[in-house]
PDB file of C-alpha atoms and ligand atoms in Angstrom:
ATOM      1  CA  UNK A 587     320.110 166.532 106.065  1.00 42.00           C
ATOM      2  CA  UNK A 588     320.670 169.777 104.201  1.00 46.00           C
ATOM      3  CA  UNK A 589     322.768 172.095 106.272  1.00 46.00           C
ATOM      4  CA  UNK A 590     321.394 175.583 105.755  1.00 48.00           C
ATOM      5  CA  UNK A 591     317.828 176.431 106.665  1.00 53.00           C
ATOM      6  CA  UNK A 592     315.883 178.257 105.418  1.00 67.00           C
ATOM      7  CA  UNK A 593     318.338 179.880 103.005  1.00 88.00           C
ATOM      8  CA  UNK A 594     318.706 179.224  99.303  1.00 93.00           C
ATOM      9  CA  UNK A 595     321.987 180.723  98.070  1.00 95.00           C
ATOM     10  CA  UNK A 596     325.455 181.262  99.504  1.00 93.00           C
ATOM     11  CA  UNK A 597     327.310 184.581  99.375  1.00 93.00           C
ATOM     12  CA  UNK A 598     330.465 184.091  97.305  1.00 89.00           C
ATOM     13  CA  UNK A 599     332.212 186.884  99.256  1.00 89.00           C
ATOM     14  CA  UNK A 600     331.498 186.126 102.918  1.00 93.00           C
ATOM     15  CA  UNK A 601     330.031 182.618 102.705  1.00 92.00           C
ATOM     16  CA  UNK A 602     326.779 183.537 104.504  1.00 93.00           C
ATOM     17  CA  UNK A 603     323.580 181.731 103.476  1.00 93.00           C
ATOM     18  CA  UNK A 604     320.908 184.045 102.065  1.00 94.00           C
ATOM     19  CA  UNK A 605     317.333 183.873 100.852  1.00 92.00           C
ATOM     20  CA  UNK A 606     316.190 184.900  97.351  1.00 92.00           C
ATOM     21  CA  UNK A 607     315.308 188.498  98.259  1.00 91.00           C
ATOM     22  CA  UNK A 608     318.541 189.171 100.144  1.00 93.00           C
ATOM     23  CA  UNK A 609     320.849 187.849  97.390  1.00 95.00           C
ATOM     24  CA  UNK A 610     322.590 190.227  94.969  1.00 96.00           C
ATOM     25  CA  UNK A 611     324.500 189.807  91.720  1.00 95.00           C
ATOM     26  CA  UNK A 612     328.198 190.529  91.487  1.00 90.00           C
ATOM     27  CA  UNK A 613     330.400 190.622  88.412  1.00 91.00           C
ATOM     28  CA  UNK A 614     333.873 189.167  88.809  1.00 89.00           C
ATOM     29  CA  UNK A 615     336.657 188.284  86.420  1.00 90.00           C
ATOM     30  CA  UNK A 616     338.065 184.799  86.050  1.00 86.00           C
ATOM     31  CA  UNK A 617     340.247 185.325  89.133  1.00 88.00           C
ATOM     32  CA  UNK A 618     338.619 182.600  91.202  1.00 79.00           C
ATOM     33  CA  UNK A 619     341.140 179.817  91.206  1.00 82.00           C
ATOM     34  CA  UNK A 620     340.125 176.177  91.220  1.00 87.00           C
ATOM     35  CA  UNK A 621     339.518 174.901  94.741  1.00 89.00           C
ATOM     36  CA  UNK A 622     340.224 171.250  95.493  1.00 92.00           C
ATOM     37  CA  UNK A 623     336.983 169.737  96.764  1.00 93.00           C
ATOM     38  CA  UNK A 624     335.761 166.221  97.526  1.00 93.00           C
ATOM     39  CA  UNK A 625     334.446 164.336  94.485  1.00 96.00           C
ATOM     40  CA  UNK A 626     330.762 164.707  93.590  1.00 97.00           C
ATOM     41  CA  UNK A 627     328.935 161.406  93.101  1.00 98.00           C
ATOM     42  CA  UNK A 628     325.602 161.452  91.273  1.00 98.00           C
ATOM     43  CA  UNK A 629     323.073 158.611  91.238  1.00 97.00           C
ATOM     44  CA  UNK A 630     319.360 157.826  91.297  1.00 97.00           C
ATOM     45  CA  UNK A 631     317.803 158.569  94.692  1.00 97.00           C
ATOM     46  CA  UNK A 632     316.668 155.663  96.830  1.00 96.00           C
ATOM     47  CA  UNK A 633     313.160 155.895  98.330  1.00 94.00           C
ATOM     48  CA  UNK A 634     314.416 156.995 101.753  1.00 93.00           C
ATOM     49  CA  UNK A 635     316.132 160.022 100.176  1.00 95.00           C
ATOM     50  CA  UNK A 636     313.035 161.331  98.422  1.00 95.00           C
ATOM     51  CA  UNK A 637     311.846 163.351 101.429  1.00 94.00           C
ATOM     52  CA  UNK A 638     315.315 164.892 101.872  1.00 95.00           C
ATOM     53  CA  UNK A 639     315.296 166.063  98.247  1.00 96.00           C
ATOM     54  CA  UNK A 640     311.733 167.336  98.665  1.00 96.00           C
ATOM     55  CA  UNK A 641     312.817 169.351 101.720  1.00 94.00           C
ATOM     56  CA  UNK A 642     315.523 171.008  99.657  1.00 95.00           C
ATOM     57  CA  UNK A 643     313.145 171.804  96.781  1.00 95.00           C
ATOM     58  CA  UNK A 644     310.483 173.086  99.194  1.00 93.00           C
ATOM     59  CA  UNK A 645     312.993 175.381 100.835  1.00 91.00           C
ATOM     60  CA  UNK A 646     314.213 176.752  97.498  1.00 90.00           C
ATOM     61  CA  UNK A 647     310.928 177.072  95.648  1.00 89.00           C
ATOM     62  CA  UNK A 648     308.479 177.402  98.541  1.00 86.00           C
ATOM     63  CA  UNK A 649     306.343 174.553  97.211  1.00 87.00           C
ATOM     64  CA  UNK A 650     306.519 171.086  95.712  1.00 91.00           C
ATOM     65  CA  UNK A 651     304.196 171.833  92.787  1.00 92.00           C
ATOM     66  CA  UNK A 652     306.158 173.337  89.934  1.00 92.00           C
ATOM     67  CA  UNK A 653     304.391 175.257  87.160  1.00 92.00           C
ATOM     68  CA  UNK A 654     306.268 174.910  83.872  1.00 95.00           C
ATOM     69  CA  UNK A 655     305.506 174.465  80.176  1.00 96.00           C
ATOM     70  CA  UNK A 656     301.821 175.118  80.825  1.00 95.00           C
ATOM     71  CA  UNK A 657     301.463 172.311  83.363  1.00 95.00           C
ATOM     72  CA  UNK A 658     301.753 171.859  87.101  1.00 94.00           C
ATOM     73  CA  UNK A 659     304.106 169.019  87.997  1.00 96.00           C
ATOM     74  CA  UNK A 660     304.219 167.588  91.510  1.00 96.00           C
ATOM     75  CA  UNK A 661     307.722 166.976  92.806  1.00 96.00           C
ATOM     76  CA  UNK A 662     306.240 164.407  95.182  1.00 95.00           C
ATOM     77  CA  UNK A 663     305.415 162.050  92.311  1.00 95.00           C
ATOM     78  CA  UNK A 664     307.922 163.081  89.641  1.00 96.00           C
ATOM     79  CA  UNK A 665     309.363 159.873  88.114  1.00 96.00           C
ATOM     80  CA  UNK A 666     313.062 160.785  87.991  1.00 98.00           C
ATOM     81  CA  UNK A 667     315.132 161.908  90.959  1.00 98.00           C
ATOM     82  CA  UNK A 668     318.923 162.175  90.849  1.00 98.00           C
ATOM     83  CA  UNK A 669     320.908 163.095  93.949  1.00 98.00           C
ATOM     84  CA  UNK A 670     324.479 164.273  94.442  1.00 98.00           C
ATOM     85  CA  UNK A 671     326.587 163.046  97.311  1.00 97.00           C
ATOM     86  CA  UNK A 672     329.691 164.664  98.766  1.00 94.00           C
ATOM     87  CA  UNK A 673     331.551 163.094 101.630  1.00 91.00           C
ATOM     88  CA  UNK A 674     328.546 160.851 102.308  1.00 91.00           C
ATOM     89  CA  UNK A 675     326.065 163.771 102.559  1.00 92.00           C
ATOM     90  CA  UNK A 676     323.394 164.644 100.015  1.00 96.00           C
ATOM     91  CA  UNK A 677     324.522 167.934  98.514  1.00 97.00           C
ATOM     92  CA  UNK A 678     321.910 168.489  95.804  1.00 98.00           C
ATOM     93  CA  UNK A 679     319.069 167.012  93.803  1.00 98.00           C
ATOM     94  CA  UNK A 680     317.538 167.125  90.331  1.00 98.00           C
ATOM     95  CA  UNK A 681     313.991 166.023  89.508  1.00 98.00           C
ATOM     96  CA  UNK A 682     313.076 165.095  85.937  1.00 98.00           C
ATOM     97  CA  UNK A 683     310.358 163.616  83.777  1.00 98.00           C
ATOM     98  CA  UNK A 684     309.830 162.854  80.101  1.00 98.00           C
ATOM     99  CA  UNK A 685     307.968 165.437  78.053  1.00 98.00           C
ATOM    100  CA  UNK A 686     307.570 164.215  74.471  1.00 97.00           C
ATOM    101  CA  UNK A 687     311.023 163.776  72.979  1.00 96.00           C
ATOM    102  CA  UNK A 688     312.647 165.791  75.758  1.00 98.00           C
ATOM    103  CA  UNK A 689     313.877 165.258  79.279  1.00 98.00           C
ATOM    104  CA  UNK A 690     312.320 168.009  81.371  1.00 98.00           C
ATOM    105  CA  UNK A 691     314.404 169.113  84.362  1.00 98.00           C
ATOM    106  CA  UNK A 692     311.567 169.982  86.730  1.00 97.00           C
ATOM    107  CA  UNK A 693     313.746 171.143  89.632  1.00 97.00           C
ATOM    108  CA  UNK A 694     317.435 171.474  90.406  1.00 98.00           C
ATOM    109  CA  UNK A 695     318.918 172.661  93.685  1.00 97.00           C
ATOM    110  CA  UNK A 696     322.249 172.518  95.478  1.00 97.00           C
ATOM    111  CA  UNK A 697     322.497 172.810  99.238  1.00 95.00           C
ATOM    112  CA  UNK A 698     323.964 176.321  99.829  1.00 94.00           C
ATOM    113  CA  UNK A 699     326.717 174.676 101.851  1.00 92.00           C
ATOM    114  CA  UNK A 700     328.016 173.049  98.665  1.00 94.00           C
ATOM    115  CA  UNK A 701     327.223 175.673  96.030  1.00 95.00           C
ATOM    116  CA  UNK A 702     330.037 176.438  93.593  1.00 93.00           C
ATOM    117  CA  UNK A 703     331.536 173.011  94.227  1.00 95.00           C
ATOM    118  CA  UNK A 704     330.464 171.420  90.955  1.00 96.00           C
ATOM    119  CA  UNK A 705     327.280 169.787  92.326  1.00 98.00           C
ATOM    120  CA  UNK A 706     324.802 171.511  89.982  1.00 98.00           C
ATOM    121  CA  UNK A 707     327.020 170.896  86.959  1.00 98.00           C
ATOM    122  CA  UNK A 708     327.392 167.205  87.790  1.00 98.00           C
ATOM    123  CA  UNK A 709     323.636 166.793  88.323  1.00 98.00           C
ATOM    124  CA  UNK A 710     322.869 168.446  84.995  1.00 98.00           C
ATOM    125  CA  UNK A 711     325.500 166.316  83.219  1.00 98.00           C
ATOM    126  CA  UNK A 712     323.935 163.209  84.774  1.00 98.00           C
ATOM    127  CA  UNK A 713     320.467 164.276  83.549  1.00 98.00           C
ATOM    128  CA  UNK A 714     321.901 164.703  80.049  1.00 98.00           C
ATOM    129  CA  UNK A 715     323.346 161.185  80.253  1.00 98.00           C
ATOM    130  CA  UNK A 716     319.948 159.852  81.320  1.00 98.00           C
ATOM    131  CA  UNK A 717     318.371 161.651  78.335  1.00 98.00           C
ATOM    132  CA  UNK A 718     320.838 160.011  75.950  1.00 98.00           C
ATOM    133  CA  UNK A 719     320.211 156.614  77.538  1.00 97.00           C
ATOM    134  CA  UNK A 720     316.434 157.141  77.134  1.00 97.00           C
ATOM    135  CA  UNK A 721     317.002 158.159  73.484  1.00 97.00           C
ATOM    136  CA  UNK A 722     315.693 161.675  74.121  1.00 98.00           C
ATOM    137  CA  UNK A 723     317.063 164.368  71.846  1.00 97.00           C
ATOM    138  CA  UNK A 724     316.734 167.433  74.092  1.00 98.00           C
ATOM    139  CA  UNK A 725     316.861 168.596  77.695  1.00 98.00           C
ATOM    140  CA  UNK A 726     314.406 171.378  78.589  1.00 98.00           C
ATOM    141  CA  UNK A 727     314.170 173.605  81.652  1.00 98.00           C
ATOM    142  CA  UNK A 728     311.909 176.461  82.719  1.00 97.00           C
ATOM    143  CA  UNK A 729     312.981 179.215  85.066  1.00 96.00           C
ATOM    144  CA  UNK A 730     311.792 182.725  85.878  1.00 95.00           C
ATOM    145  CA  UNK A 731     312.946 186.190  84.805  1.00 96.00           C
ATOM    146  CA  UNK A 732     314.417 187.011  88.231  1.00 95.00           C
ATOM    147  CA  UNK A 733     316.630 183.935  88.512  1.00 96.00           C
ATOM    148  CA  UNK A 734     319.766 185.437  87.001  1.00 97.00           C
ATOM    149  CA  UNK A 735     322.119 182.933  88.683  1.00 96.00           C
ATOM    150  CA  UNK A 736     320.217 180.035  87.095  1.00 97.00           C
ATOM    151  CA  UNK A 737     320.098 181.761  83.684  1.00 98.00           C
ATOM    152  CA  UNK A 738     323.861 182.237  83.925  1.00 97.00           C
ATOM    153  CA  UNK A 739     324.390 178.665  85.100  1.00 98.00           C
ATOM    154  CA  UNK A 740     322.339 177.068  82.301  1.00 98.00           C
ATOM    155  CA  UNK A 741     323.649 179.230  79.476  1.00 98.00           C
ATOM    156  CA  UNK A 742     327.227 178.536  80.592  1.00 98.00           C
ATOM    157  CA  UNK A 743     326.373 174.872  80.131  1.00 98.00           C
ATOM    158  CA  UNK A 744     325.109 175.169  76.577  1.00 98.00           C
ATOM    159  CA  UNK A 745     321.398 175.862  77.161  1.00 98.00           C
ATOM    160  CA  UNK A 746     319.619 178.404  74.966  1.00 98.00           C
ATOM    161  CA  UNK A 747     316.536 180.464  75.724  1.00 98.00           C
ATOM    162  CA  UNK A 748     313.831 179.278  73.338  1.00 98.00           C
ATOM    163  CA  UNK A 749     310.760 181.068  74.672  1.00 98.00           C
ATOM    164  CA  UNK A 750     309.657 183.751  77.081  1.00 98.00           C
ATOM    165  CA  UNK A 751     306.096 183.422  78.351  1.00 97.00           C
ATOM    166  CA  UNK A 752     305.063 186.809  79.785  1.00 96.00           C
ATOM    167  CA  UNK A 753     303.123 186.578  83.012  1.00 92.00           C
ATOM    168  CA  UNK A 754     303.514 182.795  83.384  1.00 91.00           C
ATOM    169  CA  UNK A 755     306.325 183.100  85.920  1.00 84.00           C
ATOM    170  CA  UNK A 756     304.163 184.492  88.712  1.00 75.00           C
ATOM    171  CA  UNK A 757     302.952 180.970  89.441  1.00 67.00           C
ATOM    172  CA  UNK A 758     306.556 179.997  90.290  1.00 67.00           C
ATOM    173  CA  UNK A 759     307.094 182.717  92.905  1.00 62.00           C
ATOM    174  CA  UNK A 760     308.081 181.360  96.299  1.00 61.00           C
ATOM    175  CA  UNK A 761     307.638 184.657  98.148  1.00 61.00           C
ATOM    176  CA  UNK A 762     304.089 185.730  98.962  1.00 60.00           C
ATOM    177  CA  UNK A 763     304.756 189.181  97.526  1.00 67.00           C
ATOM    178  CA  UNK A 764     305.842 187.610  94.243  1.00 81.00           C
ATOM    179  CA  UNK A 765     309.434 188.782  94.517  1.00 87.00           C
ATOM    180  CA  UNK A 766     312.366 186.584  93.714  1.00 92.00           C
ATOM    181  CA  UNK A 767     316.126 186.900  93.382  1.00 94.00           C
ATOM    182  CA  UNK A 768     317.313 190.333  94.595  1.00 95.00           C
ATOM    183  CA  UNK A 769     313.673 191.382  95.057  1.00 93.00           C
ATOM    184  CA  UNK A 770     313.075 191.363  91.299  1.00 95.00           C
ATOM    185  CA  UNK A 771     309.361 190.770  90.651  1.00 94.00           C
ATOM    186  CA  UNK A 772     308.718 187.263  89.365  1.00 94.00           C
ATOM    187  CA  UNK A 773     306.720 187.774  86.186  1.00 94.00           C
ATOM    188  CA  UNK A 774     307.741 185.649  83.243  1.00 95.00           C
ATOM    189  CA  UNK A 775     308.620 182.047  82.512  1.00 96.00           C
ATOM    190  CA  UNK A 776     311.801 181.552  80.501  1.00 97.00           C
ATOM    191  CA  UNK A 777     312.173 178.257  78.671  1.00 98.00           C
ATOM    192  CA  UNK A 778     315.590 176.890  77.822  1.00 98.00           C
ATOM    193  CA  UNK A 779     316.777 173.859  75.926  1.00 98.00           C
ATOM    194  CA  UNK A 780     319.888 171.990  74.962  1.00 98.00           C
ATOM    195  CA  UNK A 781     319.831 169.809  71.879  1.00 98.00           C
ATOM    196  CA  UNK A 782     321.969 166.785  72.621  1.00 97.00           C
ATOM    197  CA  UNK A 783     324.560 165.791  70.043  1.00 89.00           C
ATOM    198  CA  UNK A 784     323.587 162.581  68.234  1.00 80.00           C
TER     199      UNK A 784
HETATM  200  C1  LIG B1875     321.758 177.091  90.136  1.00 54.50           C
HETATM  201  C2  LIG B1875     322.427 176.116  91.108  1.00 54.50           C
HETATM  202  C3  LIG B1875     321.701 174.768  91.030  1.00 54.50           C
HETATM  203  C4  LIG B1875     323.901 175.934  90.688  1.00 54.50           C
HETATM  204  O1  LIG B1875     324.440 174.896  91.491  1.00 54.50           O
HETATM  205  P1  LIG B1875     325.988 174.802  91.931  1.00 54.50           P
HETATM  206  O2  LIG B1875     326.128 173.479  92.613  1.00 54.50           O
HETATM  207  O3  LIG B1875     326.414 175.997  92.662  1.00 54.50           O
HETATM  208  O4  LIG B1875     326.719 174.751  90.489  1.00 54.50           O
HETATM  209  P2  LIG B1875     328.252 174.402  90.170  1.00 54.50           P
HETATM  210  O5  LIG B1875     329.070 174.364  91.408  1.00 54.50           O
HETATM  211  O6  LIG B1875     328.264 173.198  89.290  1.00 54.50           O
HETATM  212  O7  LIG B1875     328.674 175.638  89.285  1.00 54.50           O
HETATM  213  C5  LIG B1875     328.672 176.943  89.815  1.00 54.50           C
HETATM  214  C6  LIG B1875     330.044 177.598  89.665  1.00 54.50           C
HETATM  215  O8  LIG B1875     330.980 177.034  90.572  1.00 54.50           O
HETATM  216  C7  LIG B1875     332.224 176.832  89.893  1.00 54.50           C
HETATM  217  N1  LIG B1875     332.973 175.721  90.523  1.00 54.50           N
HETATM  218  C8  LIG B1875     332.575 174.444  90.591  1.00 54.50           C
HETATM  219  N2  LIG B1875     333.537 173.697  91.192  1.00 54.50           N
HETATM  220  C9  LIG B1875     334.538 174.564  91.524  1.00 54.50           C
HETATM  221  C10 LIG B1875     335.793 174.387  92.158  1.00 54.50           C
HETATM  222  N3  LIG B1875     336.233 173.202  92.578  1.00 54.50           N
HETATM  223  N4  LIG B1875     336.574 175.483  92.337  1.00 54.50           N
HETATM  224  C11 LIG B1875     336.168 176.688  91.891  1.00 54.50           C
HETATM  225  N5  LIG B1875     334.983 176.906  91.274  1.00 54.50           N
HETATM  226  C12 LIG B1875     334.191 175.851  91.100  1.00 54.50           C
HETATM  227  C13 LIG B1875     331.792 176.485  88.491  1.00 54.50           C
HETATM  228  O9  LIG B1875     332.856 176.646  87.567  1.00 54.50           O
HETATM  229  C14 LIG B1875     330.639 177.432  88.289  1.00 54.50           C
HETATM  230  O10 LIG B1875     331.043 178.726  87.919  1.00 54.50           O
HETATM  231  P3  LIG B1875     331.150 179.185  86.411  1.00 54.50           P
HETATM  232  O11 LIG B1875     329.873 178.811  85.725  1.00 54.50           O
HETATM  233  O12 LIG B1875     331.394 180.657  86.515  1.00 54.50           O
HETATM  234  O13 LIG B1875     332.307 178.430  85.830  1.00 54.50           O
HETATM  235  C15 LIG B1875     322.426 176.662  92.571  1.00 54.50           C
HETATM  236  O14 LIG B1875     322.882 177.985  92.568  1.00 54.50           O
HETATM  237  C16 LIG B1875     321.063 176.603  93.279  1.00 54.50           C
HETATM  238  O15 LIG B1875     320.717 175.618  93.942  1.00 54.50           O
HETATM  239  N6  LIG B1875     320.284 177.704  93.165  1.00 54.50           N
HETATM  240  C17 LIG B1875     318.978 177.793  93.843  1.00 54.50           C
HETATM  241  C18 LIG B1875     317.921 176.960  93.151  1.00 54.50           C
HETATM  242  C19 LIG B1875     317.778 177.306  91.679  1.00 54.50           C
HETATM  243  O16 LIG B1875     317.789 178.455  91.277  1.00 54.50           O
HETATM  244  N7  LIG B1875     317.640 176.252  90.846  1.00 54.50           N
HETATM  245  C20 LIG B1875     317.424 176.404  89.423  1.00 54.50           C
HETATM  246  C21 LIG B1875     315.984 176.703  89.197  1.00 54.50           C
HETATM  247  S1  LIG B1875     315.534 176.507  87.529  1.00 54.50           S
END
């Protein structure tokens, strides 16, 4: 089971688990040295793990229906589910589906306990491998204006912002007041993509 409830992110200074509104952004230099961690194994989820992944998504996004690219996608029935395992525990999950010639990453979350341990990066790399295997030319992702950690994370991994849809992000907001990361109002949907090398 995922270790931290009901928090979403982990403080990189003190290690405490925090929710969206409580989290803050901090600029650091490249001083963080590499930490030796257990290997991250990624694979397709088995049926029994689906509810564990759903719990993690529900905790992070407040719902299991994700609004993105003008549609509402249910995480309960999404066809693709990849999980990450560390030391025998599920440490993160990525849900995907096909959308035209693209693999759409519908949701991605790492258990706060294991954030900044390579889990998210491995899950995204696995999704890109699936896309290549399925002969899909692009990976697409939608996030919201407030989610600066995710925008950082994706752009660091070669994703580019292709579209901003003003006002469409409000449907993503987990908090009833419509606030997200660091209490920034959730307003807009930001669409990103990575064109896979042929
Ligand atoms: C966005 C999210 C999935 C990233 O997951 P993550 O597992 O923390 O990602 P990673 O560990 O692969 O990468 C994060 C950082 O840790 C660093 N890291 C990874 N392994 C490391 C190690 N062994 N030693 C030191 N640093 C390490 C990475 O280098 C990376 O930092 P950088 O980009 O500055 O280089 C996670 O923050 C999350 O679950 N957020 C909440 C849900 C969310 O916003 N999802 C996306 C919605 S669209």
